[in-house]
């Protein structure tokens, strides 16, 4: 109960301090609620479940701030909300993944960028507040890069699990015309047999159904997975370049500073720390007065 009260207080403080983010949050949340009501009326319960999941994901920034005692920058928070909305509502409910072929690629690129930012600002926060260990700019950016790539791999595990166990098609298919396979080698000597210029494929099932694939052979997710990991790699590299320049440059290059500072996560001083700082300040003032 106390945790919920603190969470509501934190949300109320955010409304007062970051009004633009709150307006964005309210608009997106209202749109999700409307989509939820529409899905229930139309008996699209799977879509309704996506809406409920989206509403839950919208609470992540507030929950993280409360749990970790940090303050997420308004820009970073707004990007998180937009990313969730774009992935779940626009991508899944409005079928943008099909309507806009590069939608999935754009989101995975942004995912790599954002999680590199999360890894960077988190480790940089620990680095700046540590008295015993100071990480070099290169090491810090490498940690951020590895963190982003790890999240990308875990997401692909999630997509594979959805396909295998839930009957989904999260790892999107590609129609390809050329491939190599050792399975087709009649000698069983691991020789890759090349199949080129495939123009049509037929799939026969045990129940007698026949599926015809015009234009080539159906690749069931391998290319999509590798493409997603590659664009995640690109997004992570881009942010890490900004982060490295930010840490190495004494003059703090304007563009790098804008990117990194805009995605900053800062610690929130607890009441005891605030009291200590106040007491220390009062003692310094008293000492100065006595000396005078």
Coordinates of C-alpha atoms in Angstrom, one line a residue:
X1 CA 0.0 0.0 0.0
X2 CA 2.8 2.4 0.9
X3 CA 4.6 1.6 -2.4
X4 CA 1.4 2.4 -4.3
X5 CA 1.0 5.7 -2.4
X6 CA 4.7 6.6 -3.2
X7 CA 4.1 5.7 -6.9
X8 CA 1.0 7.9 -7.1
X9 CA 2.9 10.8 -5.4
X10 CA 5.7 10.3 -8.0
X11 CA 3.2 10.4 -10.8
X12 CA 1.6 13.6 -9.4
X13 CA 5.1 15.2 -9.1
X14 CA 5.7 14.3 -12.8
X15 CA 2.5 16.0 -13.8
X16 CA 3.5 19.2 -12.2
X17 CA 7.1 19.2 -13.3
X18 CA 6.9 17.7 -16.9
X19 CA 3.6 19.0 -18.2
X20 CA 4.5 18.3 -21.9
X21 CA 5.3 14.7 -21.2
X22 CA 2.2 14.3 -19.2
X23 CA 0.1 15.7 -22.1
X24 CA 1.8 13.2 -24.4
X25 CA 1.2 10.4 -21.9
X26 CA -2.5 11.3 -21.5
X27 CA -3.1 11.5 -25.3
X28 CA -1.4 8.1 -26.0
X29 CA -3.2 6.5 -23.0
X30 CA -6.6 7.9 -24.1
X31 CA -6.0 6.5 -27.6
X32 CA -5.1 3.0 -26.2
X33 CA -8.2 3.1 -24.0
X34 CA -10.4 3.9 -27.0
X35 CA -8.7 1.0 -28.9
X36 CA -9.3 -1.3 -25.9
X37 CA -13.1 -0.4 -25.8
X38 CA -13.4 -0.9 -29.6
X39 CA -11.6 -4.3 -29.4
X40 CA -14.0 -5.5 -26.7
X41 CA -17.1 -4.3 -28.5
X42 CA -15.9 -6.1 -31.7
X43 CA -14.9 -9.2 -29.7
X44 CA -11.3 -8.9 -30.7
X45 CA -10.0 -10.1 -27.4
X46 CA -6.4 -10.6 -28.6
X47 CA -6.3 -7.0 -29.6
X48 CA -7.8 -6.1 -26.3
X49 CA -5.0 -8.0 -24.6
X50 CA -2.4 -6.0 -26.6
X51 CA -4.1 -2.8 -25.3
X52 CA -4.0 -3.9 -21.7
X53 CA -0.3 -4.8 -22.2
X54 CA 0.4 -1.4 -23.6
X55 CA -1.2 0.3 -20.7
X56 CA 0.9 -1.7 -18.3
X57 CA 4.1 -0.9 -20.3
X58 CA 3.3 2.8 -20.0
X59 CA 3.9 2.5 -16.3
X60 CA 7.5 1.3 -16.7
X61 CA 9.2 4.8 -16.4
X62 CA 7.3 5.6 -13.2
X63 CA 8.0 2.2 -11.7
X64 CA 11.7 2.4 -12.6
X65 CA 12.0 5.8 -11.0
X66 CA 10.3 4.6 -7.9
X67 CA 12.3 1.4 -7.6
X68 CA 15.7 2.7 -8.5
X69 CA 15.3 6.2 -7.0
X70 CA 16.3 7.9 -10.2
X71 CA 14.8 10.7 -12.4
X72 CA 14.4 9.9 -16.1
X73 CA 14.7 13.0 -18.4
X74 CA 11.4 14.2 -20.0
X75 CA 12.8 13.6 -23.5
X76 CA 13.8 10.0 -22.7
X77 CA 10.5 9.3 -21.1
X78 CA 8.5 10.7 -24.0
X79 CA 10.5 8.6 -26.5
X80 CA 9.8 5.5 -24.4
X81 CA 6.0 6.2 -24.5
X82 CA 6.1 6.8 -28.3
X83 CA 8.2 3.7 -28.9
X84 CA 5.7 1.5 -26.9
X85 CA 2.8 3.0 -28.8
X86 CA 4.4 2.6 -32.2
X87 CA 5.4 -1.1 -31.5
X88 CA 2.2 -2.3 -29.9
X89 CA -0.7 -0.2 -31.1
X90 CA 0.5 1.0 -34.5
X91 CA 2.5 -2.1 -35.2
X92 CA 0.2 -4.8 -34.0
X93 CA -3.3 -3.4 -33.9
X94 CA -3.1 -1.1 -36.9
X95 CA -1.0 -3.6 -38.9
X96 CA 1.9 -1.1 -39.6
X97 CA 4.3 -4.1 -39.7
X98 CA 2.5 -5.1 -43.0
X99 CA 1.4 -1.8 -44.3
X100 CA 4.9 -0.2 -43.9
X101 CA 7.5 -2.8 -44.6
X102 CA 10.3 -0.9 -42.9
X103 CA 8.3 -0.3 -39.7
X104 CA 9.8 -3.3 -38.0
X105 CA 13.3 -2.2 -39.1
X106 CA 12.8 1.3 -37.8
X107 CA 11.7 0.1 -34.4
X108 CA 14.6 -2.3 -34.1
X109 CA 17.0 0.4 -35.0
X110 CA 15.5 2.7 -32.4
X111 CA 15.5 -0.1 -29.9
X112 CA 19.3 -0.5 -30.4
X113 CA 19.7 3.2 -29.9
X114 CA 17.5 3.5 -26.8
X115 CA 19.0 0.5 -25.0
X116 CA 22.5 1.7 -25.7
X117 CA 21.4 5.0 -24.1
X118 CA 20.0 3.1 -21.1
X119 CA 23.2 1.1 -20.7
X120 CA 25.3 4.2 -21.2
X121 CA 23.6 6.6 -18.8
X122 CA 23.2 3.9 -16.1
X123 CA 26.9 2.9 -16.1
X124 CA 27.9 6.6 -16.4
X125 CA 25.7 7.4 -13.4
X126 CA 27.5 4.7 -11.4
X127 CA 30.8 5.8 -12.7
X128 CA 30.3 9.4 -11.7
X129 CA 29.2 8.5 -8.2
X130 CA 31.9 5.9 -7.5
X131 CA 34.9 6.9 -5.4
X132 CA 36.9 3.7 -6.1
X133 CA 36.3 2.8 -9.7
X134 CA 36.5 5.0 -12.8
X135 CA 35.8 3.5 -16.1
X136 CA 37.4 4.8 -19.3
X137 CA 35.2 6.3 -22.0
X138 CA 36.0 3.4 -24.3
X139 CA 35.1 0.7 -21.7
X140 CA 31.9 2.6 -20.7
X141 CA 30.7 2.8 -24.3
X142 CA 31.6 -0.9 -24.9
X143 CA 29.4 -1.8 -21.9
X144 CA 26.6 0.3 -23.3
X145 CA 27.0 -1.4 -26.7
X146 CA 27.0 -4.9 -25.2
X147 CA 23.9 -4.1 -23.1
X148 CA 22.0 -3.0 -26.2
X149 CA 23.0 -6.1 -28.2
X150 CA 22.0 -8.4 -25.3
X151 CA 18.6 -6.8 -25.1
X152 CA 18.3 -7.3 -28.9
X153 CA 19.2 -11.0 -28.6
X154 CA 16.7 -11.5 -25.7
X155 CA 14.0 -9.9 -27.8
X156 CA 14.7 -12.4 -30.7
X157 CA 14.5 -15.2 -28.1
X158 CA 11.1 -13.8 -27.2
X159 CA 10.0 -13.7 -30.8
X160 CA 11.2 -17.3 -31.4
X161 CA 9.3 -18.4 -28.3
X162 CA 6.1 -16.7 -29.5
X163 CA 6.4 -18.6 -32.8
X164 CA 7.2 -22.0 -31.3
X165 CA 4.9 -22.1 -28.4
X166 CA 2.1 -19.6 -29.1
X167 CA 1.6 -20.1 -32.8
X168 CA 2.5 -16.6 -33.7
X169 CA 4.6 -15.3 -36.7
X170 CA 6.8 -12.7 -34.9
X171 CA 9.8 -13.7 -36.9
X172 CA 8.5 -12.5 -40.2
X173 CA 9.0 -14.5 -43.4
X174 CA 10.9 -13.6 -46.5
X175 CA 10.5 -14.9 -50.0
X176 CA 14.0 -15.9 -51.3
X177 CA 15.1 -17.1 -54.7
X178 CA 18.5 -18.6 -53.7
X179 CA 19.8 -20.7 -50.8
X180 CA 22.4 -23.3 -49.9
X181 CA 21.7 -26.5 -47.8
X182 CA 23.8 -29.5 -46.7
X183 CA 20.5 -31.3 -46.1
X184 CA 20.2 -31.7 -49.9
X185 CA 23.6 -33.3 -50.2
X186 CA 23.0 -37.0 -51.2
X187 CA 26.5 -38.0 -50.2
X188 CA 26.0 -36.8 -46.6
X189 CA 29.5 -35.2 -46.6
X190 CA 28.4 -31.7 -45.5
X191 CA 28.6 -30.3 -49.0
X192 CA 26.4 -27.2 -49.4
X193 CA 24.1 -27.7 -52.3
X194 CA 23.2 -24.4 -54.0
X195 CA 19.6 -23.9 -55.1
X196 CA 19.3 -20.9 -57.4
X197 CA 16.5 -19.0 -59.3
X198 CA 13.6 -20.6 -57.4
X199 CA 10.4 -19.3 -58.9
X200 CA 7.7 -21.3 -57.1
X201 CA 7.3 -23.5 -54.1
X202 CA 4.6 -26.0 -53.1
X203 CA 3.9 -27.2 -49.6
X204 CA 1.9 -30.4 -49.1
X205 CA 0.5 -31.2 -45.7
X206 CA -0.6 -34.6 -44.2
X207 CA -4.2 -33.4 -44.3
X208 CA -4.0 -32.9 -48.0
X209 CA -3.7 -29.1 -48.1
X210 CA -1.5 -27.5 -50.6
X211 CA 0.1 -24.1 -50.2
X212 CA 1.6 -22.4 -53.3
X213 CA 4.3 -19.8 -52.8
X214 CA 4.9 -17.7 -55.9
X215 CA 8.2 -16.0 -56.5
X216 CA 10.5 -18.2 -54.6
X217 CA 11.1 -20.2 -51.4
X218 CA 9.8 -19.3 -48.0
X219 CA 12.4 -18.4 -45.4
X220 CA 10.7 -18.7 -42.0
X221 CA 12.4 -16.1 -40.0
X222 CA 16.2 -16.4 -40.3
X223 CA 16.7 -13.4 -42.5
X224 CA 14.3 -11.4 -40.4
X225 CA 16.2 -12.2 -37.2
X226 CA 19.6 -11.4 -38.6
X227 CA 18.2 -8.1 -40.1
X228 CA 16.7 -7.1 -36.7
X229 CA 20.0 -7.8 -35.0
X230 CA 22.0 -5.9 -37.6
X231 CA 19.8 -2.8 -37.4
X232 CA 20.0 -3.1 -33.6
X233 CA 23.7 -3.1 -34.0
X234 CA 23.6 0.0 -36.1
X235 CA 21.4 1.9 -33.6
X236 CA 23.7 0.9 -30.7
X237 CA 26.8 2.0 -32.6
X238 CA 25.3 5.4 -33.4
X239 CA 24.5 6.2 -29.8
X240 CA 27.9 4.8 -28.6
X241 CA 29.6 7.2 -31.0
X242 CA 27.7 10.1 -29.5
X243 CA 28.5 8.8 -26.0
X244 CA 32.2 8.3 -26.6
X245 CA 32.5 11.8 -28.1
X246 CA 30.6 13.2 -25.1
X247 CA 33.0 11.6 -22.6
X248 CA 36.2 12.3 -24.5
X249 CA 35.6 15.9 -25.5
X250 CA 36.6 18.5 -22.9
X251 CA 34.5 21.1 -24.8
X252 CA 31.5 18.8 -24.9
X253 CA 30.6 18.8 -28.6
X254 CA 27.2 20.4 -29.0
X255 CA 25.4 17.5 -30.9
X256 CA 26.8 14.8 -28.6
X257 CA 26.0 16.8 -25.5
X258 CA 22.4 17.4 -26.8
X259 CA 21.9 13.6 -27.4
X260 CA 23.4 12.3 -24.2
X261 CA 22.1 15.0 -21.8
X262 CA 18.6 14.7 -23.4
X263 CA 18.6 11.0 -22.4
X264 CA 20.0 11.5 -18.9
X265 CA 19.0 9.5 -15.9
X266 CA 19.9 11.2 -12.6
X267 CA 19.7 9.9 -9.0
X268 CA 17.0 11.3 -6.7
X269 CA 18.5 12.3 -3.3
X270 CA 16.6 10.6 -0.5
X271 CA 15.4 12.7 2.4
X272 CA 18.3 11.7 4.6
X273 CA 20.8 12.8 2.0
X274 CA 19.0 16.1 1.5
X275 CA 19.1 16.6 5.3
X276 CA 22.8 15.8 5.4
X277 CA 23.4 18.3 2.6
X278 CA 21.4 21.0 4.4
X279 CA 23.2 20.3 7.7
X280 CA 26.6 20.4 6.0
X281 CA 25.7 23.7 4.3
X282 CA 24.5 25.2 7.6
X283 CA 27.8 24.1 9.4
X284 CA 29.8 25.7 6.6
X285 CA 27.9 28.9 7.0
X286 CA 28.3 28.9 10.7
X287 CA 32.1 28.3 10.4
X288 CA 32.4 31.1 7.9
X289 CA 30.5 33.4 10.3
X290 CA 32.8 32.5 13.2
X291 CA 35.9 33.1 11.2
X292 CA 34.6 36.4 10.1

